XYZ file of C-alpha atoms in Angstrom:
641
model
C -7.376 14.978 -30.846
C -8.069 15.340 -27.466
C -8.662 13.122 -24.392
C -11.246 13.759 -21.293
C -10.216 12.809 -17.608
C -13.113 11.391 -15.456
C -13.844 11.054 -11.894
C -12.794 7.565 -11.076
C -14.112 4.451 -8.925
C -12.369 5.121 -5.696
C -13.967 3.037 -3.725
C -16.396 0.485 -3.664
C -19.614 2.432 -2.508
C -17.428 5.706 -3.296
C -20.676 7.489 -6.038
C -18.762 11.225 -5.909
C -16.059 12.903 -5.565
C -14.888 16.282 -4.704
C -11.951 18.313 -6.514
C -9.773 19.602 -3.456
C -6.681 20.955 -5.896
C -5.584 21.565 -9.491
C -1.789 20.472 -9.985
C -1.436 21.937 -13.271
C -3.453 24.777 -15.313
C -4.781 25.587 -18.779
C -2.054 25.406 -20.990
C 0.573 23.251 -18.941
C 1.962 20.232 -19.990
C 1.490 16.875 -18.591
C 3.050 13.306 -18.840
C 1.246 9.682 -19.043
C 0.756 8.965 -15.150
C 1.679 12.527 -13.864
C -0.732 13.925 -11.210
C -2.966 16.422 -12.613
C -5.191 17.073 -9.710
C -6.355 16.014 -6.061
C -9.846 14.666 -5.493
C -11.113 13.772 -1.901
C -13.980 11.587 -1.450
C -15.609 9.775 1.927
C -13.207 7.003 1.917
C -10.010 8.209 0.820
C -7.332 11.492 -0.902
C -5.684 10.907 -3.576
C -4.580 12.355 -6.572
C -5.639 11.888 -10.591
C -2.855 10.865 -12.935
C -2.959 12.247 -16.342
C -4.193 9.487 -19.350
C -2.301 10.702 -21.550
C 0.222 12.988 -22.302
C -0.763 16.320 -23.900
C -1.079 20.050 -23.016
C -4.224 20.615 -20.640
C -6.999 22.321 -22.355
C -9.839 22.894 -20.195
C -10.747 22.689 -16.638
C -14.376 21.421 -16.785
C -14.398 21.011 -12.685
C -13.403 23.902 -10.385
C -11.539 23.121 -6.708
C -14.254 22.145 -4.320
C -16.941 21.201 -6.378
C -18.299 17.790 -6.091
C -18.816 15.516 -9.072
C -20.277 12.290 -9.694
C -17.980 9.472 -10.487
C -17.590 8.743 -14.097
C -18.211 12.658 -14.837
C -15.725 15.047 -16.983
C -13.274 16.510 -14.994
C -10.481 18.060 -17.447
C -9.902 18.219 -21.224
C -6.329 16.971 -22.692
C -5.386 17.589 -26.162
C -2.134 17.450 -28.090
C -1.974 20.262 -29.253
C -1.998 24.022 -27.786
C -4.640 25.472 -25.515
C -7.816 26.847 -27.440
C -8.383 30.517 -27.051
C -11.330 29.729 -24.740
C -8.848 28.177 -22.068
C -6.470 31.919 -22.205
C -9.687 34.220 -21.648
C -10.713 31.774 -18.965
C -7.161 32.335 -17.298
C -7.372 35.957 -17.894
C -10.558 36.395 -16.020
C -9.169 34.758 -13.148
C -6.495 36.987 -12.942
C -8.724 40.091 -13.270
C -10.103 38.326 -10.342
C -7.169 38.058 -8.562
C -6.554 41.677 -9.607
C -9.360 43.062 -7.624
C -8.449 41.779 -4.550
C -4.351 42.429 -4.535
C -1.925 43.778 -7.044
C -0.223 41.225 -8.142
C 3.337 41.344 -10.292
C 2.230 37.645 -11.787
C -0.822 39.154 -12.832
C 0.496 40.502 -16.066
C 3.140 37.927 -16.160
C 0.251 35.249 -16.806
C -1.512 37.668 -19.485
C 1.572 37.319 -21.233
C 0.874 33.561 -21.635
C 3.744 31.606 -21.788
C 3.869 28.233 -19.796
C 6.513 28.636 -18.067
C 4.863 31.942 -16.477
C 1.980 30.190 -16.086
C 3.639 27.094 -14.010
C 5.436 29.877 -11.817
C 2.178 31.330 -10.788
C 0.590 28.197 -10.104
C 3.280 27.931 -8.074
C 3.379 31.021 -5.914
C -0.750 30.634 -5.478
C -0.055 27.128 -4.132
C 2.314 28.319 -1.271
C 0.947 31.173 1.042
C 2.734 34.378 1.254
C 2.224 37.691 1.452
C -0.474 39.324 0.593
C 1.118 41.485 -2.248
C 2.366 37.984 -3.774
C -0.417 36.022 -3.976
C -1.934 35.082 -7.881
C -4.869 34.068 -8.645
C -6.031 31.026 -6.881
C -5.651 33.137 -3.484
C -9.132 32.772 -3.025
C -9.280 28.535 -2.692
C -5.762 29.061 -0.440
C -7.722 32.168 1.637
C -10.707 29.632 2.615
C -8.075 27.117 4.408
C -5.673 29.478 5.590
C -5.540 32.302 8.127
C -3.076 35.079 9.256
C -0.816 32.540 10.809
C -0.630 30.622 7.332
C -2.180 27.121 6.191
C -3.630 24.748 8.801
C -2.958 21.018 7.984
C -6.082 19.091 9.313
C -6.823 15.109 9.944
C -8.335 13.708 6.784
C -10.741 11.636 6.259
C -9.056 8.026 6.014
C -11.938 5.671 5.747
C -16.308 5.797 5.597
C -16.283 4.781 8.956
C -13.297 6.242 10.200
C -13.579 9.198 12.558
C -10.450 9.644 14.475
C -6.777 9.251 13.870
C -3.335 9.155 15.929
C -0.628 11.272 15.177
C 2.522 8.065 15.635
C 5.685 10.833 14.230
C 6.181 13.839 12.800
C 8.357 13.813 9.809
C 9.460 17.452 10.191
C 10.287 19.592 12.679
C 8.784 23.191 13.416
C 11.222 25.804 10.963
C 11.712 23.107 8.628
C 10.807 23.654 5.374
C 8.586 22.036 3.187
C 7.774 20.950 -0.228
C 3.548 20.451 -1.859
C 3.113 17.011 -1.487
C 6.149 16.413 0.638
C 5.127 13.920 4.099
C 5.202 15.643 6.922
C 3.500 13.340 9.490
C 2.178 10.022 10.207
C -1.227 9.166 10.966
C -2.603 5.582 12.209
C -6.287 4.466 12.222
C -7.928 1.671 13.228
C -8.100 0.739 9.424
C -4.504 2.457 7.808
C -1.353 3.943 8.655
C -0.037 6.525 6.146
C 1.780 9.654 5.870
C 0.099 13.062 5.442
C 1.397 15.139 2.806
C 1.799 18.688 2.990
C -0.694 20.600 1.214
C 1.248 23.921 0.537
C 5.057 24.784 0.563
C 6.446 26.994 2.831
C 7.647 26.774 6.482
C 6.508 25.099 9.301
C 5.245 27.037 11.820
C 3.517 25.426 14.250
C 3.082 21.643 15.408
C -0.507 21.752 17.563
C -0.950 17.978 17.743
C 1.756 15.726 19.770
C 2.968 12.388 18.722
C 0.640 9.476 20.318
C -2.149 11.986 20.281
C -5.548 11.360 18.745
C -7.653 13.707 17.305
C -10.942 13.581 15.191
C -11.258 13.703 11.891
C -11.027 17.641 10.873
C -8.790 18.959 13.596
C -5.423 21.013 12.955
C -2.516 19.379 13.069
C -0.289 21.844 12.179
C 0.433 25.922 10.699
C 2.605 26.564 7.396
C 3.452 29.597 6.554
C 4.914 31.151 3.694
C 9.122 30.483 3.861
C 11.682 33.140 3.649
C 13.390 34.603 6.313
C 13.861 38.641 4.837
C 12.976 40.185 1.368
C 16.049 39.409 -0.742
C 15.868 35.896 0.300
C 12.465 36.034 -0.829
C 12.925 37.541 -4.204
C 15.565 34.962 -5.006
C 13.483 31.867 -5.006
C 10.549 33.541 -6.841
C 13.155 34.557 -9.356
C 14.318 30.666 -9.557
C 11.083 29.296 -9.777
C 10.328 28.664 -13.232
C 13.891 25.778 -12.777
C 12.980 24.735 -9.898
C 9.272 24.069 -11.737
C 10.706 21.098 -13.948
C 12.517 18.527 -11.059
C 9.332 19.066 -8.658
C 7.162 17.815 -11.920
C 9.088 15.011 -12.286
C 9.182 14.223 -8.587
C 5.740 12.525 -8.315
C 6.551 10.341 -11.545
C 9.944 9.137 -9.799
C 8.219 7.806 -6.325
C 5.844 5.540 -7.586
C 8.439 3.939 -9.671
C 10.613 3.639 -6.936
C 7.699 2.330 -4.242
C 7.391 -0.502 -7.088
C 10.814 -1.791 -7.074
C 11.068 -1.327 -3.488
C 7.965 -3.891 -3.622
C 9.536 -6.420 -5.955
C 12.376 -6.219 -3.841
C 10.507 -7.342 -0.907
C 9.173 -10.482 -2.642
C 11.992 -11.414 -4.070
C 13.636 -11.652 -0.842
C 10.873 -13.117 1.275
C 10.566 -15.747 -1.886
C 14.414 -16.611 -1.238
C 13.645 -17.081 2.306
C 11.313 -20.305 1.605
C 11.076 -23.522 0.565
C 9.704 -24.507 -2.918
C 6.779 -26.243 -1.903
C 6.038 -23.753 0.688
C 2.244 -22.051 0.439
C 2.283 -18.806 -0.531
C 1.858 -15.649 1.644
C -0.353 -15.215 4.806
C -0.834 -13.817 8.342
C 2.836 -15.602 8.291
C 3.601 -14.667 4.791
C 5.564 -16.354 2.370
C 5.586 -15.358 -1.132
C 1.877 -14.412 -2.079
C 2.719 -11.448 -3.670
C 5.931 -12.511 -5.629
C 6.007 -11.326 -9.139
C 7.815 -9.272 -11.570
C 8.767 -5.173 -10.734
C 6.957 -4.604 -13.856
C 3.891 -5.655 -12.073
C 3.084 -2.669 -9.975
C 0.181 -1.553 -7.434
C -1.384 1.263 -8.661
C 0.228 4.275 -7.851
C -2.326 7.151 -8.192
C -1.909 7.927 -4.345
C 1.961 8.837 -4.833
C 4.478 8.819 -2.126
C 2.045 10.096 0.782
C 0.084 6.955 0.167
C 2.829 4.422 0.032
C 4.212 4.723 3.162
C 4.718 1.720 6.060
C 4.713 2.359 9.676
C 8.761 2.614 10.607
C 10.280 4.442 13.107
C 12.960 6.677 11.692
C 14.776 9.713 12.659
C 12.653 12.790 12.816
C 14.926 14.727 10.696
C 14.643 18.620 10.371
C 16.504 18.254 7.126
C 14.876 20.537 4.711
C 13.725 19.425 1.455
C 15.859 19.669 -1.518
C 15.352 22.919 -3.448
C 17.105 22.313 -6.393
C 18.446 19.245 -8.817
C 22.392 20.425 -8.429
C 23.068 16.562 -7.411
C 20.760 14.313 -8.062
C 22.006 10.995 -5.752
C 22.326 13.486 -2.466
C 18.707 14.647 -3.525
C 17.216 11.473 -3.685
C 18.858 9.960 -0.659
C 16.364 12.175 1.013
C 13.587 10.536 0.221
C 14.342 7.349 1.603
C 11.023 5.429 2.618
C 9.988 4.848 5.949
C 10.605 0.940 5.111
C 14.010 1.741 4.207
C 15.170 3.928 7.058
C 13.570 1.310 9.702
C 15.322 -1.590 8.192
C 18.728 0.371 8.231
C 18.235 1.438 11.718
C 17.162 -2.255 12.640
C 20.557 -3.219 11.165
C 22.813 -0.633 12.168
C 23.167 1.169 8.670
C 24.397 4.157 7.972
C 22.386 5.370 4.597
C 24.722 8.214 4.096
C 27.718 5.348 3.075
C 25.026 3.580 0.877
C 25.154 3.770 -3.018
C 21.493 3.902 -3.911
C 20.664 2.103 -7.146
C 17.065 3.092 -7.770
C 15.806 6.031 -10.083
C 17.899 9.196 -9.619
C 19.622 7.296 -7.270
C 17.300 6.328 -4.363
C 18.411 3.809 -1.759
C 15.797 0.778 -2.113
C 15.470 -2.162 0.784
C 17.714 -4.114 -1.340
C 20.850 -1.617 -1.194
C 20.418 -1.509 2.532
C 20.316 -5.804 2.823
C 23.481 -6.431 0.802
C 25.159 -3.444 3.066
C 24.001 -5.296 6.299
C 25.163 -8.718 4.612
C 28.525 -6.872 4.103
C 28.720 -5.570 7.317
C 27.987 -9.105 8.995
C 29.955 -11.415 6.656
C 33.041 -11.403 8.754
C 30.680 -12.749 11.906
C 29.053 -15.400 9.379
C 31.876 -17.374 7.757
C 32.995 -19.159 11.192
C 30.240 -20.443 11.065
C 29.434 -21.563 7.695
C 31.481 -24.805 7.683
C 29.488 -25.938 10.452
C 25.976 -25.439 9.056
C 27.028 -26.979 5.846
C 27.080 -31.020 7.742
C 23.335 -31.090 8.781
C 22.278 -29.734 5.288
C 23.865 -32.797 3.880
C 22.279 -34.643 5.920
C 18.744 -33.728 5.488
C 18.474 -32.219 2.438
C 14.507 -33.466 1.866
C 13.235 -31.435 5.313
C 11.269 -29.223 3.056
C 8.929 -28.292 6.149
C 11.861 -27.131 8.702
C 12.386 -23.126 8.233
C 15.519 -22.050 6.672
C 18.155 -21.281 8.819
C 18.409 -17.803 9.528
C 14.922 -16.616 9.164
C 14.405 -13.291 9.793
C 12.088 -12.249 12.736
C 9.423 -9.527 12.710
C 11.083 -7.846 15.729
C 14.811 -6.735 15.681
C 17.520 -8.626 17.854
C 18.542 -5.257 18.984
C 14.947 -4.883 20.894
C 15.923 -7.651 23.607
C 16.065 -5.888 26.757
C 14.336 -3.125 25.619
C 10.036 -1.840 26.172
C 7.995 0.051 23.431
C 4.550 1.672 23.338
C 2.138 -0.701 21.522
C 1.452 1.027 18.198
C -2.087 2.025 17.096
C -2.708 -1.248 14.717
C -0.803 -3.443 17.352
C -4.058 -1.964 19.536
C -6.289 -2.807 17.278
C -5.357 -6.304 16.347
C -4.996 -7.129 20.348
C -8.641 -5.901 21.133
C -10.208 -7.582 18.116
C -8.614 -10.961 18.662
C -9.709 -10.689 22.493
C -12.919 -9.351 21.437
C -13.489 -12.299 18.732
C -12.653 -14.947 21.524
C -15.261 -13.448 23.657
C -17.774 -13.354 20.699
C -18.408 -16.653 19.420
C -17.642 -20.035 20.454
C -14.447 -21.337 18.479
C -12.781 -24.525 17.807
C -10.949 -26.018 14.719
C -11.376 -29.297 13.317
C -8.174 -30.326 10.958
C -8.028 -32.629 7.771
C -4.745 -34.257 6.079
C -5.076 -33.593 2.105
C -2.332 -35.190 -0.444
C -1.311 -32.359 -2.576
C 0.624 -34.717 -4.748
C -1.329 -34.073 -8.181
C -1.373 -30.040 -7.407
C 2.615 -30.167 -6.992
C 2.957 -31.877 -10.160
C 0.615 -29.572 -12.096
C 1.857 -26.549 -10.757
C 5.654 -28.012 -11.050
C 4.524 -28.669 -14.877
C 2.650 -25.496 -15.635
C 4.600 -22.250 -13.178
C 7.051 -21.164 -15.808
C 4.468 -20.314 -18.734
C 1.943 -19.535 -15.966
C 4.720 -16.659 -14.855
C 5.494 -15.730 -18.375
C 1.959 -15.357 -19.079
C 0.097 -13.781 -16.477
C 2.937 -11.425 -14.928
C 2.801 -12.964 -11.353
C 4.586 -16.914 -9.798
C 1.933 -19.903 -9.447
C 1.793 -20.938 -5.706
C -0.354 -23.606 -4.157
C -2.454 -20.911 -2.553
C -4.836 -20.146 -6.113
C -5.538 -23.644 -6.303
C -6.552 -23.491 -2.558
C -8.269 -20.522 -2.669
C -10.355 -21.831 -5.891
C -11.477 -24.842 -4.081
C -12.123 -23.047 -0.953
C -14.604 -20.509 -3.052
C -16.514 -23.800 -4.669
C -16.598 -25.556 -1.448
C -18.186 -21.911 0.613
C -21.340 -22.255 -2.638
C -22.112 -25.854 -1.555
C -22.116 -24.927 2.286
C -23.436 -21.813 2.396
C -23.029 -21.871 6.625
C -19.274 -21.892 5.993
C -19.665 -18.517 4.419
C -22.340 -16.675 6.981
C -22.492 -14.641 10.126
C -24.424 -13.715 12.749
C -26.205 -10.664 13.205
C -28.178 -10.167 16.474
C -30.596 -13.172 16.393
C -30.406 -13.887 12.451
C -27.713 -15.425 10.398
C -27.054 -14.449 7.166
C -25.892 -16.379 4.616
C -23.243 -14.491 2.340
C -24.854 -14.354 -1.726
C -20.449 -14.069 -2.918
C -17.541 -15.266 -1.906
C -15.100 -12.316 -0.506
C -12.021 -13.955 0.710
C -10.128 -12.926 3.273
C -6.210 -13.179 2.935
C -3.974 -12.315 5.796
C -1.017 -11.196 4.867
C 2.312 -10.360 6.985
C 3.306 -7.054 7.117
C 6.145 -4.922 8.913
C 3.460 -2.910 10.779
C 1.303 -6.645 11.597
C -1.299 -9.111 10.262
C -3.766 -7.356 7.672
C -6.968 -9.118 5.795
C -7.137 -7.421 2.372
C -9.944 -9.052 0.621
C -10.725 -10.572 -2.846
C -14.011 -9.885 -3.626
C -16.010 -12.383 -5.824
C -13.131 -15.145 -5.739
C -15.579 -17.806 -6.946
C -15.904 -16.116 -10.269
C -12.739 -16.077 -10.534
C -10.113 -18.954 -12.157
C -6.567 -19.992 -11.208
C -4.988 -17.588 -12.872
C -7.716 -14.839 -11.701
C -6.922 -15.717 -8.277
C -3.363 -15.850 -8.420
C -3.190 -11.984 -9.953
C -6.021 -10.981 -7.381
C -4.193 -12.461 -4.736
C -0.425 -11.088 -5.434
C -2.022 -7.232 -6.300
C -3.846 -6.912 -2.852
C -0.863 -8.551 -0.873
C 1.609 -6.333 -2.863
C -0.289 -3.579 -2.235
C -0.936 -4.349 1.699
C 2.725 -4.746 2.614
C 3.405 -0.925 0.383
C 1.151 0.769 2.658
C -1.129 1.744 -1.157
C -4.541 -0.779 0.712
C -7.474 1.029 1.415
C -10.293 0.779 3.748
C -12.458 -0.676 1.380
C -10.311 -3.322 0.488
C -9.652 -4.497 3.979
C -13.530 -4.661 4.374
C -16.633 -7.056 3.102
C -15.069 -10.426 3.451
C -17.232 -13.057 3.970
C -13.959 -16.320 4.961
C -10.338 -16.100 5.408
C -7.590 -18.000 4.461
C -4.524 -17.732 6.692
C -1.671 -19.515 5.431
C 1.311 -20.865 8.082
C 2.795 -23.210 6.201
C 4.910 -21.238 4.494
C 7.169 -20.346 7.240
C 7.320 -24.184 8.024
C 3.633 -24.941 10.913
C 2.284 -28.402 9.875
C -1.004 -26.552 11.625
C -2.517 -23.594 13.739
C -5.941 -23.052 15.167
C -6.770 -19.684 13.755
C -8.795 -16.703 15.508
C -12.289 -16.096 13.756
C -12.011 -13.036 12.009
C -15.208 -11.270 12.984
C -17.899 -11.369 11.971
C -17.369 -14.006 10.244
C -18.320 -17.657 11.619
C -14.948 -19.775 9.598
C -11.345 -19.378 8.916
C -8.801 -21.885 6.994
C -5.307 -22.649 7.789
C -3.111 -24.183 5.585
C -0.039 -25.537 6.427
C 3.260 -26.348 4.824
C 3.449 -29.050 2.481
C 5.757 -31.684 3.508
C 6.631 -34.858 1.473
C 6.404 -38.011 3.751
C 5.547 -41.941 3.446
C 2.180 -42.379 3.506
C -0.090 -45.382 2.453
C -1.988 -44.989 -0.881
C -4.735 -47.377 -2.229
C -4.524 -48.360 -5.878
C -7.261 -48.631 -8.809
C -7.458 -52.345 -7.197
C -7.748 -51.850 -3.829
C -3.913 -52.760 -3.143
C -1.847 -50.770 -0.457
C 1.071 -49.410 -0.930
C 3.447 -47.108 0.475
C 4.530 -43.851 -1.418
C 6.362 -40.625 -1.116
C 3.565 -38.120 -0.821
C 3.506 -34.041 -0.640
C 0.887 -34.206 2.223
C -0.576 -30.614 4.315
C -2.906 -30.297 6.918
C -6.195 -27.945 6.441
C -7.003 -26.399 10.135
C -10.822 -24.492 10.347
C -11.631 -22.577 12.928
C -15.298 -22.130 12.851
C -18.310 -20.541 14.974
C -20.137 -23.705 17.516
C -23.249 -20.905 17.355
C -23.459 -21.093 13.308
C -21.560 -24.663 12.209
C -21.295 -27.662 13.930
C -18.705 -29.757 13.961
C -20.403 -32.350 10.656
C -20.820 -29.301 8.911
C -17.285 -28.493 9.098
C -16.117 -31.656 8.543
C -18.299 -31.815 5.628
C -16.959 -28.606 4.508
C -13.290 -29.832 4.392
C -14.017 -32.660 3.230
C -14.880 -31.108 -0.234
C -12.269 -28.999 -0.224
C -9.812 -31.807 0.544
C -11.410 -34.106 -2.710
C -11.240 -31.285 -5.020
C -7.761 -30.911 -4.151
C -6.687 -34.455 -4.138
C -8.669 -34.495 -7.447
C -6.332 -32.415 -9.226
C -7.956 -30.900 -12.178
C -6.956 -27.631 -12.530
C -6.122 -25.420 -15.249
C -3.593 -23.329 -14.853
């Protein structure tokens, strides 16, 4: 039985796609979730996983054709390759035979797999002329007599520039396909920029804090070896090296997800119970299980964060002799930042992700270790006031982390590239529109108690926590379809008024405030909401967003609460003409009326609702008017979750 691979949806108005590179051949072997080929489209490069696991069949789509998406791109079956697929292969090597003699040549009529791996091998790394197999002539089209140029991809529809912020590697390092050997920051992402060939490299032609446009050459590989018995050598070890640099892509992803879940966890810690979930300030929006994982399809080049860490001419492991030393090597940019922020040495730390990678929580409990001699003083003395007020659910926990490292006082940085953009766009949104914020006082009482009631079989069942930001974000979507000029913007003289509600959620991240968006959040339910929400802000703080998701949103919620604000007065996110702040939910006296009319006083869990709107679009009754349906369908309390 076999199983065809089709172009994907990459993108929201992404309708093609075009094949830039084969990772395996006919007759290789491939895994559930195990790259199988690169495809580059207008919006973003990324690879293919494999379905299913099988032996790859046929090839339906050459490199650098362009296909439609949803059109056949590969055969898998489970069994061996038809005798189709092995004439195919040998005509490609007669090809390859009329340009150079080639010793693989009649290895690959031979047909065994592991030949066949080897030569996919030595055509995807550029070398000499009498080496090179039979995809020389996809490697001759990019390359020249230097070696292959790395250029500037194409990061986004609208995206035509990029800035190099560090190069990974240093010229005569050497490097492995797929291995990251810069970063790049847009006006949209910052990610890493694999290598597309392995070999050595040559030549750096773009600085760090240069920008460049889309297409330009950042950089010359060329084929590695230093004399012609070094050469021979790793050609002759190929076919074991072949089975850990398989494995390699399958490992990363895993390890970006725990890395992820590790991250929640800990900013979950960090916060109160009734604290809102993640925003601009993030709390715990995106808390939920490691099994729970962004999609990984981009692999390690697209999970990256923006982290200064050493620029290490360390060459890339070439073989699996010890696994742990290997894999401390490919510590994340996240990682090495936050052990550099605290003074950690990653050589003395015992990794205990796959293979042995160091994860962000290996690196915490060594900086805990390190400081709990400086803490305990200390400790005794903090304990008294806790006693004291134990129900201050909206004062931040002692301790809390800040964005920027102690060890910066006294210190002056360059702004990076997204630190840029945010700056201008805020300034440029002030200048805009006309902004104020009118603020509301809703008693979250019945949504406490529902969510108190319901967030352990809500977790068990849908794979991600309950916070108070769903229910918000429901009522928020209902309120934006009875006042449609909530959910507008201007455009030259003409406002148009939004037909869906795309919401906007800012979410805190290492590199600074993002807006991926949920698109369609009024079809959605609680529990629609609450997985929507927790994949994009996942996703956002790994570095695995795209442009498209950061793009089309029609409000935004920004949530402050959850590091302990009763209010803010948001920015306007442009174009848009509103933007809601929630606050932190705070239990407090307050005077309720009965069924009778009678007044009493009762313990309520009460939080403010800021919104920041446009004085050109709303006015001031229609904003009022606005919150003051979102604050009755909250108060109201029926909510399934």
């Amino acid at each position: 039985m076999s199983e065809r691979v089709t172009m994907p949806a990459l993108g929201e108005s992404v309708t093609e796609g075009t094949v830039t590179r084969w990772l395996k051949s006919v007759g290789d072997s491939v895994e559930v979730d195990e790259p199988l080929l690169e495809v580059s489209t207008d919006k973003v490069d990324t690879e293919i996983p494999s379905p299913v696991a099988g032996t790859l069949q046929e090839i339906l789509v050459e490199e650098d054709e362009t296909v439609e998406v949803g059109a056949d791109l590969a055969v898998i079956g489970d069994g061996d390759a038809p005798a189709s697929s092995d004439s195919d292969e040998g005509g490609a090597d007669d090809s390859a035979d009329e340009q150079a003699e080639s010793p693989a040549a009649s290895e690959d009529a031979a047909g065994t797999q592991e030949q066949q791996a080897e030569a996919e091998e030595e055509a995807t790394a550029p070398s000499t002329a009498e080496d090179e197999p039979a995809k020389k002539p996809q490697a001759e089209t990019a390359s020249t007599d230097e070696g292959q140029k790395v250029q500037m991809p194409a990061l986004g529809e609208s995206v035509t520039e990029g800035t190099v912020t560090r190069w990974l590697k240093a010229e005569g390092d050497e490097v492995e396909v797929d291995e990251p050997l810069l970063e790049v920051s847009t006006d949209k992402v910052d990610t890493e920029i694999p290598s597309p060939v392995a070999g050595t490299l040559t030549s750096i032609l773009v600085q760090e804090d240069e920008t460049v446009e889309v297409g330009a050459d950042l950089a010359v590989i060329g084929g590695s070896g230093g004399g012609s018995a070094s050469a021979e050598e790793p050609q002759q070890e190929a076919p074991k090296e072949e089975a850990p640099k398989q494995e390699a892509p399958k490992e990363q992803p895993a390890q970006e997800t725990q890395e992820s879940a590790s991250s929640e966890d800990t900013d979950d810690s960090a916060q109160k119970d009734e604290s809102l979930p993640e925003d601009g300030e993030g709390g715990d929006v995106a808390d939920q299980p490691a099994g729970q994982s962004a999609p990984s399809t981009g692999g390690e080049s697209a999970a990256t964060q923006q982290a200064p860490a050493s620029g290490s001419s360390t060459s890339a492991p070439a073989s699996g002799d010890s696994a742990p030393q290997d894999a401390s090597k490919y510590v994340t940019p996240l990682v090495r930042k936050l052990a550099a922020d605290n003074g950690i040495d990653l050589a003395d730390v015992q990794g205990s992700g796959v293979g042995g990678r160091i994860r962000k929580e290996d690196v915490l409990e060594a900086a805990r270790a390190k400081n709990a001699p400086a803490e305990q003083p200390s400790a005794p003395a903090a304990q008294a006031p806790a006693a004291q007020a134990p129900a201050s659910s909206s004062t931040p926990p002692r301790g809390m982390e800040s964005s920027v490292s102690p060890s910066k006082r006294g210190t002056r940085e360059k702004m990076t590239r997204l630190r840029k953009v945010i700056a201008q766009r805020m300034v440029e949104s002030l200048q805009v529109s006309a902004q104020l914020t009118t603020v509301v006082e809703v008693d979250m009482t019945k949504i406490a108690r529902v969510r108190a009631r319901t967030k352990a079989d809500f977790e068990r069942r849908e794979g991600t926590k309950l916070s108070f930001l769903p229910f918000i974000a429901l009522a928020t979507a209902e309120a934006l379809k009875q006042h449609p000029v909530v959910n507008s913007s201007v455009e030259g003289e003409e406002i148009v008024y939004h037909g869906s509600e795309n919401l906007s959620i800012a979410v805190d991240t290492e590199r600074g405030l993002l807006t991926p968006v949920v698109k369609n959040a009024g079809d959605l339910n609680v529990a629609g909401l609450a997985r929507a929400i927790a994949d994009v802000a996942e996703r956002t703080r790994a570095n695995k967003i795209t442009p498209d998701d950061l793009s089309g949103g029609t409000f935004t919620i920004t949530n402050t609460g959850s590091r302990g604000a009763l209010f803010d007065t948001p920015i306007l996110n442009q174009p848009q003409v509103a933007m809601l702040g929630t606050g932190a939910i705070v239990k407090r006296p307050v005077v309720v009326t009965d069924a009778d009319g009678g007044e009493t006083i009762a313990v309520r869990s009460m939080m403010y609702l800021a919104l920041s709107y446009d004085h050109r679009v709303v006015d001031g009754a229609d904003a009022a008017r606005f919150l003051g349906t979102v604050k009755a369908r909250l108060e109201e309390g029926s909510f399934e979750a």
